[in-house]
PDB file of C-alpha atoms in Angstrom:
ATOM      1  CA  UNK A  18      -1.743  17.731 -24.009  1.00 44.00           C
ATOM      2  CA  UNK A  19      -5.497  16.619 -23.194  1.00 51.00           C
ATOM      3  CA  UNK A  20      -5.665  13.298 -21.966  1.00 51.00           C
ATOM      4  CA  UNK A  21      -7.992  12.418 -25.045  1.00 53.00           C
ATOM      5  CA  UNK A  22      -5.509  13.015 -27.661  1.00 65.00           C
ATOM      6  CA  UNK A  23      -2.949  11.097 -25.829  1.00 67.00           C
ATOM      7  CA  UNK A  24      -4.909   8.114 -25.708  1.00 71.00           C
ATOM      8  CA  UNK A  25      -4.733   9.098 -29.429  1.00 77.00           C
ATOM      9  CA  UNK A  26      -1.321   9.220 -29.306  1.00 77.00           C
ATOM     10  CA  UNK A  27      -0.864   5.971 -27.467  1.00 73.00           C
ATOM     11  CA  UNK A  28      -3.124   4.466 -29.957  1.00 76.00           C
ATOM     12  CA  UNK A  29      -1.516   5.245 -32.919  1.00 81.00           C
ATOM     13  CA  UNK A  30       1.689   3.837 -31.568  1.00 75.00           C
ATOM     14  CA  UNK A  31       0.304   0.571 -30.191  1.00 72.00           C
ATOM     15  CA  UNK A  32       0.345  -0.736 -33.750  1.00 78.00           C
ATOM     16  CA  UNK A  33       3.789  -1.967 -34.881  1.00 74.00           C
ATOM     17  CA  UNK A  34       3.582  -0.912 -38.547  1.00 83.00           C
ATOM     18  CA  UNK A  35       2.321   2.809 -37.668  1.00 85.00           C
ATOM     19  CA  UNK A  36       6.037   2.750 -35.411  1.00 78.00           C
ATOM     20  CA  UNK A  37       7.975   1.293 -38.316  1.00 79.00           C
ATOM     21  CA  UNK A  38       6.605   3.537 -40.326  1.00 86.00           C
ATOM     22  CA  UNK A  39       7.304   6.909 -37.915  1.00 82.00           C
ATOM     23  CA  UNK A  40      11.260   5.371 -37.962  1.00 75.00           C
ATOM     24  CA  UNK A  41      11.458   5.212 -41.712  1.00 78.00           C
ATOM     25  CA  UNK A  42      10.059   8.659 -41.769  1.00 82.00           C
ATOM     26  CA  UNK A  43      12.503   9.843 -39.167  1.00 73.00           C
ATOM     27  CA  UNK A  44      15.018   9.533 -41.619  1.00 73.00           C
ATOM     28  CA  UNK A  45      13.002  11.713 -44.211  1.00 79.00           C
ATOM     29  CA  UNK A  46       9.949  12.409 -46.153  1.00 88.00           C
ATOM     30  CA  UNK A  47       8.568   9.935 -48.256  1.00 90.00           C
ATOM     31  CA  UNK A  48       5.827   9.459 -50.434  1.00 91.00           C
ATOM     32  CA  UNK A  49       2.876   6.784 -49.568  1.00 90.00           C
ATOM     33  CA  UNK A  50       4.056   4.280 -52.213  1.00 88.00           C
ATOM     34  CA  UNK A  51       7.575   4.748 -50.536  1.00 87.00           C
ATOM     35  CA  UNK A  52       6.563   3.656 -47.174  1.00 88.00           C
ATOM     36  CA  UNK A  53       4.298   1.024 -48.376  1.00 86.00           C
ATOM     37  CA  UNK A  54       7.673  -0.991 -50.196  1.00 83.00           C
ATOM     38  CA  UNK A  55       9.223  -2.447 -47.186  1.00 76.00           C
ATOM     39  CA  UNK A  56       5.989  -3.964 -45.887  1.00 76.00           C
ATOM     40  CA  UNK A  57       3.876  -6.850 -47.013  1.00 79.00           C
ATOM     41  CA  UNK A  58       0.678  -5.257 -47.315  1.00 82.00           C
ATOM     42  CA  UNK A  59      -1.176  -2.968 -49.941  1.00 87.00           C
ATOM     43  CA  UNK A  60      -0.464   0.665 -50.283  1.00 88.00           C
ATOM     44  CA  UNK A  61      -3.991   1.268 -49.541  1.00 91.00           C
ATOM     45  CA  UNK A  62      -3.516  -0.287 -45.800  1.00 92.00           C
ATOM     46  CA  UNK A  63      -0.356   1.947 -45.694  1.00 92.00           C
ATOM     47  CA  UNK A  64      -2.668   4.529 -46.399  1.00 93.00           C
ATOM     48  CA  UNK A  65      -4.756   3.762 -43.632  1.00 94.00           C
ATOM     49  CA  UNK A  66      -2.436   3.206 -41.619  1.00 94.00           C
ATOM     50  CA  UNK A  67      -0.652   6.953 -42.193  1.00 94.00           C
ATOM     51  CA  UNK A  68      -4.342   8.481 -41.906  1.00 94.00           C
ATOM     52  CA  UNK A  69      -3.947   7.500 -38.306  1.00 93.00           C
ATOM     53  CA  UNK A  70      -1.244   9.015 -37.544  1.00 92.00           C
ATOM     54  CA  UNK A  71      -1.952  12.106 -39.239  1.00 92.00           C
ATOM     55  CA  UNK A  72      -5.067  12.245 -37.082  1.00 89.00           C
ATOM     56  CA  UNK A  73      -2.960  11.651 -34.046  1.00 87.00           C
ATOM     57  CA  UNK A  74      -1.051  14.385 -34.982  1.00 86.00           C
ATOM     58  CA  UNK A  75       2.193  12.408 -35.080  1.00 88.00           C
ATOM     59  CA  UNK A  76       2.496  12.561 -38.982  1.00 93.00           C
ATOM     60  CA  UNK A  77       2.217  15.867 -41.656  1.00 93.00           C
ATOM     61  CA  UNK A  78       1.170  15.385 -45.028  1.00 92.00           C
ATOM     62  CA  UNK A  79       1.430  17.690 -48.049  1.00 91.00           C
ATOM     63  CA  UNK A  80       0.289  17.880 -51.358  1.00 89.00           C
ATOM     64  CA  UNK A  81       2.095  17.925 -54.854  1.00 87.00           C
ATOM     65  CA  UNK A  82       0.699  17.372 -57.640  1.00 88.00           C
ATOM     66  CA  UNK A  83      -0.989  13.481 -57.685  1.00 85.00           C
ATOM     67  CA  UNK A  84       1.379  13.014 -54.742  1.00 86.00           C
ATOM     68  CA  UNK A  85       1.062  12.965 -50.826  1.00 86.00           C
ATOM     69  CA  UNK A  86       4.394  12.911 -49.311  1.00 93.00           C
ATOM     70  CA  UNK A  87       4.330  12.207 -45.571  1.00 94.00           C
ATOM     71  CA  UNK A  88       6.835  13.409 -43.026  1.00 91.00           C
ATOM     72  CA  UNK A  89       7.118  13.403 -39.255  1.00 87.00           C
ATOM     73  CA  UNK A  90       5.231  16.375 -37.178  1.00 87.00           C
ATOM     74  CA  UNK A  91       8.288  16.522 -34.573  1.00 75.00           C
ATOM     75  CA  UNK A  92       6.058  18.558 -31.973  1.00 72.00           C
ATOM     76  CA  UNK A  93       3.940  15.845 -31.470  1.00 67.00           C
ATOM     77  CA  UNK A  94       6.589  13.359 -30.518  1.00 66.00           C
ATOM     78  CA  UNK A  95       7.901  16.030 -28.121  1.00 69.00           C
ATOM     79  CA  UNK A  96       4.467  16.713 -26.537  1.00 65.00           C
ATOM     80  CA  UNK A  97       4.582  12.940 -25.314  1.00 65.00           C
ATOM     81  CA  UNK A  98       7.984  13.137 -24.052  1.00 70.00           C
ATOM     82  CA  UNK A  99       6.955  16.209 -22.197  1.00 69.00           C
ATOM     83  CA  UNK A 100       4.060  13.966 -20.497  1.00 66.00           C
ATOM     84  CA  UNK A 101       6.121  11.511 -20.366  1.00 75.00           C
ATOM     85  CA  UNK A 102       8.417  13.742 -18.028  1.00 75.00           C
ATOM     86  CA  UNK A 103       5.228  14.756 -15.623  1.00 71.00           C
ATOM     87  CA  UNK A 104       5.496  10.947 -14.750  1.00 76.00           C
ATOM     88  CA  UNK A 105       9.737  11.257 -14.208  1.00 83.00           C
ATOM     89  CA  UNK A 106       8.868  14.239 -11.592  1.00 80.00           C
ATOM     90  CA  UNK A 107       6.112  12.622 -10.112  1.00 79.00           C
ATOM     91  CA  UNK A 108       8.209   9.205  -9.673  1.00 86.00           C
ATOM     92  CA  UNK A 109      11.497  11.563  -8.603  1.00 89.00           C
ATOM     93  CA  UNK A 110       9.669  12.926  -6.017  1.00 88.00           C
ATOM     94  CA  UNK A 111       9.075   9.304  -4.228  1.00 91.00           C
ATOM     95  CA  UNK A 112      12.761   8.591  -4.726  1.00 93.00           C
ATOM     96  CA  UNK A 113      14.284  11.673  -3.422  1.00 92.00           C
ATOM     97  CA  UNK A 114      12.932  10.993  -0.313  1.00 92.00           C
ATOM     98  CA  UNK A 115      14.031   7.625  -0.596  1.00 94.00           C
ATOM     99  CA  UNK A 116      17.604   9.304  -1.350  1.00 94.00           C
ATOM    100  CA  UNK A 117      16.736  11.173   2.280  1.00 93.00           C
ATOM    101  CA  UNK A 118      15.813   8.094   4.280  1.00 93.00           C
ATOM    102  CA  UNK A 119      18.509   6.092   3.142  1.00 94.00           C
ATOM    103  CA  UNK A 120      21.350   8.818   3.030  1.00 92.00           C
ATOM    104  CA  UNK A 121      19.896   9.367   7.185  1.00 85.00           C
ATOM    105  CA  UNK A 122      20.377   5.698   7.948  1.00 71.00           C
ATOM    106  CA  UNK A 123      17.196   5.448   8.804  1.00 62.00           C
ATOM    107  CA  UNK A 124      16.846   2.079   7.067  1.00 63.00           C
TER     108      UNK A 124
ATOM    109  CA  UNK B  17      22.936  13.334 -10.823  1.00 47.00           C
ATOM    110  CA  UNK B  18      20.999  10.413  -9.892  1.00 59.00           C
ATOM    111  CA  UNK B  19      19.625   9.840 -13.687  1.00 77.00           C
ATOM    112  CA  UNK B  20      16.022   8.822 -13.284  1.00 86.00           C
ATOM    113  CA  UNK B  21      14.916   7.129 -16.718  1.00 87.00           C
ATOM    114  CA  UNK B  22      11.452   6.391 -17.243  1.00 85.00           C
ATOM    115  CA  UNK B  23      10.806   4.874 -20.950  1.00 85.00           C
ATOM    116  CA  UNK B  24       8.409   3.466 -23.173  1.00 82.00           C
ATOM    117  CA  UNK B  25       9.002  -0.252 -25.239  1.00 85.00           C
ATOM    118  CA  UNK B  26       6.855  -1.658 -27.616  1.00 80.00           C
ATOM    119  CA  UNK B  27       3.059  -1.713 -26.909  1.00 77.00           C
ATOM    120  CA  UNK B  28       2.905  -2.848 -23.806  1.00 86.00           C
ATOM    121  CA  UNK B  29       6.069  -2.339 -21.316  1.00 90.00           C
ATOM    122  CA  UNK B  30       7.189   0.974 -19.416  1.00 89.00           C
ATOM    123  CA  UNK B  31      10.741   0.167 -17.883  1.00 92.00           C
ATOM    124  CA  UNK B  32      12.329   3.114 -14.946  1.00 92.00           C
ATOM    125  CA  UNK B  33      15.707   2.909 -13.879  1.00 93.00           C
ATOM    126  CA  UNK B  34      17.273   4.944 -11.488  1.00 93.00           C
ATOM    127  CA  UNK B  35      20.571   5.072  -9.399  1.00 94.00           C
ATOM    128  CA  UNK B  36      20.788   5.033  -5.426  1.00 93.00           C
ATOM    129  CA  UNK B  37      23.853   5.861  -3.566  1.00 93.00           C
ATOM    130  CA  UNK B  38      22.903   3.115  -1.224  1.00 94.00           C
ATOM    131  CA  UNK B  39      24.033  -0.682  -1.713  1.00 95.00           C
ATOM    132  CA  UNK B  40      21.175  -3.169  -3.149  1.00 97.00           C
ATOM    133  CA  UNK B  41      20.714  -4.734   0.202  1.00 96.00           C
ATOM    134  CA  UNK B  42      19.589  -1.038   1.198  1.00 95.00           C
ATOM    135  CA  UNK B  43      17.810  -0.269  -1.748  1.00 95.00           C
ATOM    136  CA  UNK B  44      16.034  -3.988  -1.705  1.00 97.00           C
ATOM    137  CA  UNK B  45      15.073  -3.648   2.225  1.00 96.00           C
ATOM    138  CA  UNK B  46      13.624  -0.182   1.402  1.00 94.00           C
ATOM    139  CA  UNK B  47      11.774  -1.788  -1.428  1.00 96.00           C
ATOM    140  CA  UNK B  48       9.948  -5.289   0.789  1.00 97.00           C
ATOM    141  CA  UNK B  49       9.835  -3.816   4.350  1.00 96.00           C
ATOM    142  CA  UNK B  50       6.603  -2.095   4.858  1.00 97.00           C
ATOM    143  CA  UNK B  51       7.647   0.830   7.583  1.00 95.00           C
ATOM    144  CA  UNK B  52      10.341   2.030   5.121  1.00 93.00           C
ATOM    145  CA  UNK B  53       8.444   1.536   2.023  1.00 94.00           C
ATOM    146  CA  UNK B  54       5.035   3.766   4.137  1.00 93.00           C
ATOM    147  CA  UNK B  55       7.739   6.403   4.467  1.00 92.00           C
ATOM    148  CA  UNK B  56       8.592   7.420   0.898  1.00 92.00           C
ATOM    149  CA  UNK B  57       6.154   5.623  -1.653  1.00 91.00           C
ATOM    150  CA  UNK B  58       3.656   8.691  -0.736  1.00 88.00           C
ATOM    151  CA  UNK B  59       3.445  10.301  -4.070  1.00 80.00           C
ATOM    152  CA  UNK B  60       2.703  14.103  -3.878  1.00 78.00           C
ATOM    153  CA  UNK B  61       3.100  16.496  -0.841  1.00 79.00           C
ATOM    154  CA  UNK B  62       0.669  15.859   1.259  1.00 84.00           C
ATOM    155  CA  UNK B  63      -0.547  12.336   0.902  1.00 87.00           C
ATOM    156  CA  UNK B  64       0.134   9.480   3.173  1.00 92.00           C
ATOM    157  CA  UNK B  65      -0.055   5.771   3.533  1.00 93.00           C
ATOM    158  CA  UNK B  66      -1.804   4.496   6.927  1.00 95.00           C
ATOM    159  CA  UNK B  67      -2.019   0.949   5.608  1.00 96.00           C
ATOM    160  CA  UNK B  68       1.092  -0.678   4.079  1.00 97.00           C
ATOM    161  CA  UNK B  69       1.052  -4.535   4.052  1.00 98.00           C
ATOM    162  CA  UNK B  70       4.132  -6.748   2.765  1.00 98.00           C
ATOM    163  CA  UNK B  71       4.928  -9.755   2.886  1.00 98.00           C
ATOM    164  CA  UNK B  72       7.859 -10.747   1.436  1.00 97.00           C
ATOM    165  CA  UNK B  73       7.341 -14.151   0.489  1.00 98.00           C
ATOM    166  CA  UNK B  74       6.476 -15.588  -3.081  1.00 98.00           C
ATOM    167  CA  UNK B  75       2.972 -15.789  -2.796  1.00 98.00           C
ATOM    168  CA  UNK B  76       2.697 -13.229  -0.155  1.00 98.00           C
ATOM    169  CA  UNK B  77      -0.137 -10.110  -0.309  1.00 98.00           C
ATOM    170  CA  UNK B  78       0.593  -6.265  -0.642  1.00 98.00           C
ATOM    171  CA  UNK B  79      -1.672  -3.426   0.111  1.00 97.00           C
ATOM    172  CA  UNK B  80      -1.321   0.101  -0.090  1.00 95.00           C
ATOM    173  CA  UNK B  81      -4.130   2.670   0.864  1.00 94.00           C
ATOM    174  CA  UNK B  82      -3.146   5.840   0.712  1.00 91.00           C
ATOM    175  CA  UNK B  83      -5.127   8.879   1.647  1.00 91.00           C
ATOM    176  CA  UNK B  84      -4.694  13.021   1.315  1.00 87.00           C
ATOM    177  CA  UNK B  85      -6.178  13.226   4.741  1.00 88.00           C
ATOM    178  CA  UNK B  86      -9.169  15.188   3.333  1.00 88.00           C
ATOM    179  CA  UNK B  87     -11.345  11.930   2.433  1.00 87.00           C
ATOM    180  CA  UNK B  88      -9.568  11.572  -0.598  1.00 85.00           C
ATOM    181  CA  UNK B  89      -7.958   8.177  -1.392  1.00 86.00           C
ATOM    182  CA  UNK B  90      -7.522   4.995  -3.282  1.00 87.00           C
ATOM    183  CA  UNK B  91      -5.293   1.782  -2.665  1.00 92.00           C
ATOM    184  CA  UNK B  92      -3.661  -1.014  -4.325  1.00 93.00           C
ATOM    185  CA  UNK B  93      -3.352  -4.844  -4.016  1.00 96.00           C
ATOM    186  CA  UNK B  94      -0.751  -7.100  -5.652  1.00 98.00           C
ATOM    187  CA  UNK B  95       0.954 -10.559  -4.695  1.00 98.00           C
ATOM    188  CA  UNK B  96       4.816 -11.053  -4.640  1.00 98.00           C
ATOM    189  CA  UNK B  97       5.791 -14.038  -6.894  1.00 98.00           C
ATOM    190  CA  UNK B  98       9.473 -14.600  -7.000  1.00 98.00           C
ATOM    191  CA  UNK B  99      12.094 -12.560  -4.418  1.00 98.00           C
ATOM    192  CA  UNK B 100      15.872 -13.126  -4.733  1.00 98.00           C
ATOM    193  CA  UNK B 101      17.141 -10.560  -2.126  1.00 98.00           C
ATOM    194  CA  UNK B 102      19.114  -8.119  -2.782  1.00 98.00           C
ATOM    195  CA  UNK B 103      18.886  -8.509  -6.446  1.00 98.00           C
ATOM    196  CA  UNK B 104      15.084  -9.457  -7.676  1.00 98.00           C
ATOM    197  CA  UNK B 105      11.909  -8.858  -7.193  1.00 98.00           C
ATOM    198  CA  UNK B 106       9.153  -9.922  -9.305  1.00 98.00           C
ATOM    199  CA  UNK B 107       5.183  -8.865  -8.055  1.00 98.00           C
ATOM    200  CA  UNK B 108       1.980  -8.571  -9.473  1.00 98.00           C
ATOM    201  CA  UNK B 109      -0.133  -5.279  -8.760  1.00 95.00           C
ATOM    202  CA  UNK B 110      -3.642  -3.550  -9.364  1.00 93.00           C
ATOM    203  CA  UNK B 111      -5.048  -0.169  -8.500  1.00 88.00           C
ATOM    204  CA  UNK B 112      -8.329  -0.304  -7.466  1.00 88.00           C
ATOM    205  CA  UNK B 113      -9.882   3.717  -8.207  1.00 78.00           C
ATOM    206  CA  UNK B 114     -12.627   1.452  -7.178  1.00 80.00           C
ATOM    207  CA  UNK B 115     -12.939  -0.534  -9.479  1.00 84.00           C
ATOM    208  CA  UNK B 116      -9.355  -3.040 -10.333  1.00 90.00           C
ATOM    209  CA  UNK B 117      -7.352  -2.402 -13.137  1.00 88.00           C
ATOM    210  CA  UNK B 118      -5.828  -5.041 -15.136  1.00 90.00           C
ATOM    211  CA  UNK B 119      -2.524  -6.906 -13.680  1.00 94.00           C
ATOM    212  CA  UNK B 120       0.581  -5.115 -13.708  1.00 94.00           C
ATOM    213  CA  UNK B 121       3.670  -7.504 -13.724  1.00 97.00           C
ATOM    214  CA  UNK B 122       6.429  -5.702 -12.166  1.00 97.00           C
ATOM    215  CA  UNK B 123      10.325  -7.275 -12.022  1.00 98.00           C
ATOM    216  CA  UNK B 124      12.477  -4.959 -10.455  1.00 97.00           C
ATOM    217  CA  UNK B 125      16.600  -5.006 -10.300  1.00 98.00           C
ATOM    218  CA  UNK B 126      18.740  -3.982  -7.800  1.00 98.00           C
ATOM    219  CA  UNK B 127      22.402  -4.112  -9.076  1.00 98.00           C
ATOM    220  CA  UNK B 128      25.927  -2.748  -7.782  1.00 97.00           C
ATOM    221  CA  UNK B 129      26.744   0.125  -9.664  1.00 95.00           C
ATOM    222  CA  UNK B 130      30.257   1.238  -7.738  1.00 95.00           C
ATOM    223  CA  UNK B 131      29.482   1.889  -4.094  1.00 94.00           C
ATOM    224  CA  UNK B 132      25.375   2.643  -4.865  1.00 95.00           C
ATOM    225  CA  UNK B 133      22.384   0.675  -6.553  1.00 95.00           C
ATOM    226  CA  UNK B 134      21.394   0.358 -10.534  1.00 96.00           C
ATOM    227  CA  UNK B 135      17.294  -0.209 -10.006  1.00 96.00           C
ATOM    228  CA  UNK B 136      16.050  -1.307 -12.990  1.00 97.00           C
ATOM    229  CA  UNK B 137      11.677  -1.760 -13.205  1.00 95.00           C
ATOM    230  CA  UNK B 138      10.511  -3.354 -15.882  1.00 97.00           C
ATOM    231  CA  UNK B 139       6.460  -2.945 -15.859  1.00 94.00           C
ATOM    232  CA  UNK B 140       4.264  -5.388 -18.345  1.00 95.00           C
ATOM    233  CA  UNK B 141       0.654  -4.686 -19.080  1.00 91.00           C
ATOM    234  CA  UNK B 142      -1.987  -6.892 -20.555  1.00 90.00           C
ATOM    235  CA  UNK B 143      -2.324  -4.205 -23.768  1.00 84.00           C
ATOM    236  CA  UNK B 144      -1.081  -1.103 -24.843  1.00 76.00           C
ATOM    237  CA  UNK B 145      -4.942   0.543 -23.617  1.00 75.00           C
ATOM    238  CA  UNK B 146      -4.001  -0.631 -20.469  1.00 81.00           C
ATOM    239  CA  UNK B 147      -0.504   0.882 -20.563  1.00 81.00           C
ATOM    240  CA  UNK B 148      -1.921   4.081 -21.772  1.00 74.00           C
ATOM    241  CA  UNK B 149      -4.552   4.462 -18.752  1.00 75.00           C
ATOM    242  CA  UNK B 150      -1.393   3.803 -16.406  1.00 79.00           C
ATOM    243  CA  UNK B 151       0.522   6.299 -17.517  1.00 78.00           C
ATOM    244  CA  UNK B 152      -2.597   8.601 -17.053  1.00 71.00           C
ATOM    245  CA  UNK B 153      -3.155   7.936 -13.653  1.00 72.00           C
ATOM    246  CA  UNK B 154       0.065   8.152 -12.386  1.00 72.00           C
ATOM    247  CA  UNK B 155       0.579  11.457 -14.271  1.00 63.00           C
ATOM    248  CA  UNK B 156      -2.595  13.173 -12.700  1.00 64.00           C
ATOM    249  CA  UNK B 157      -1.554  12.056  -9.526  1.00 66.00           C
ATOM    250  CA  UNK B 158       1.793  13.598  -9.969  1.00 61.00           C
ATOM    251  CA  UNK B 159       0.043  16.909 -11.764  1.00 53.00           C
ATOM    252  CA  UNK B 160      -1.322  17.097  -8.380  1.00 55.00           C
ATOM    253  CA  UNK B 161       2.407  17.577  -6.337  1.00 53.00           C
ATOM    254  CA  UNK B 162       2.720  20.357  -8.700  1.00 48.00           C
ATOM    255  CA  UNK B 163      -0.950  21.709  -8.239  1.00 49.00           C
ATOM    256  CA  UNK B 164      -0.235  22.444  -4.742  1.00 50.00           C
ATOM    257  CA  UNK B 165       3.483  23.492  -4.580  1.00 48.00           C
ATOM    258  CA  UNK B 166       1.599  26.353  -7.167  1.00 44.00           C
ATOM    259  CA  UNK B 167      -1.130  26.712  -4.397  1.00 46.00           C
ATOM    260  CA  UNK B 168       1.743  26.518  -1.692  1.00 52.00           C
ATOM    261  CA  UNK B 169       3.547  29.578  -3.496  1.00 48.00           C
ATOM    262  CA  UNK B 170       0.228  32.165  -4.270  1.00 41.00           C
ATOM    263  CA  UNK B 171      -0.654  31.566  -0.501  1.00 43.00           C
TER     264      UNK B 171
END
């Protein structure tokens, strides 16, 4: 993962309705005017808001007929958790020798 | 297994926890006095810190500089606010790559967890940008560690 999409990434998850819409969609696909029900705002934001994350990559969308329904692109979600686990090794590799120092009595 | 957990929340928090064998008055010392903390806060293979200033005081200054020993190097300043040994810390820190990045307000927790240490670090940036160019840095100087065990192994 470049570091330009992930700023893409990061982006597109800063914004509270783009997450509540990725957890309704975790439970299944649904259809623009689905997601836009729970949420004050017009199905055109929705739209907007969905347009994002299908340019971050985070969302698929198909089409049938007059209808686009939306559902979650899991490889995107694991791409971050992957980077996201870089930062766990990098960290782990400060704390094992923390393990080493204390473990020796050093400290 | 020692569990290392390093998490997003909302827009703008990262929180790590990890478990030491050690008690929290270990784990706390290793965290506030600066000859432990210049032996293990190094980041990859290879890289060391030659200045490490902490005081341990609310109000008191940190510095790191750390260097690869090729010219290469950057350093950080921050200010402790609040300490509550063993169990508390609570500092403010910026990297400066030269320029100074926006405040990072770190509280880190050091509870008993049987016979070791429950650390939990709970890191809060100004905006989720900011978060985001964290989370960057820290992974390309971690990419680095791996970099050079690669290097290490087609010598």
């Amino acid at each position: 993962m470049t570091v330009t999409s992930l700023d893409t990434t990061f982006a597109a998850l800063a914004d509270p309705t783009r997450r509540a819409i990725l957890a309704q969609l975790a439970t299944g696909e649904a259809t623009v005017g689905e997601l836009a029900k729970p949420f004050a705002i017009s199905q055109p934001a929705v739209s907007r808001h969905v347009r994002v994350l299908v340019d971050a990559g985070l969302v698929l969308q198909r089409v049938e007929g007059t209808k686009r329904p939306c559902r979650l692109a899991p490889a995107a979600l694991t791409e971050l958790d992957a980077y996201l686990d870089l930062l766990r090794r990098a960290l782990e590799t400060n704390y094992q020798r923390l393990d080493r120092l204390l473990a020796d009595d050093d400290c | 297994m020692t569990g290392l957990k390093l998490e997003v929340e909302g827009d703008t928090v990262v929180v790590v926890t990890r478990h030491f064998a050690a008690p929290p008055e270990k784990v706390f010392r290793a965290h506030t006095d600066p000859a432990i903390v210049q032996r293990w806060m190094l980041g990859p293979d290879g890289w060391t810190m030659p200045v490490c200033l902490l005081e341990a005081r609310p109000g008191g200054r940190i510095r790191y500089e750390w260097s690869d020993g090729q010219g290469n190097g950057f350093y950080l300043t921050g200010e402790f606010l609040e300490l509550d040994p063993p169990h508390r810390i609570l500092h403010v820190e910026r990297m400066h790559l030269p320029d100074p990045t926006p405040d990072n307000r770190i509280e880190t927790r050091f509870e008993a967890d049987g016979a070791g240490t429950k650390m939990t670090m709970r890191m809060t940036l100004p905006d989720a940008q900011t978060r985001a160019a964290m989370l960057e840095t820290g992974m390309e100087h971690g990419m680095e560690a791996s970099y050079q065990r690669l290097e290490a192994l087609e010598a």
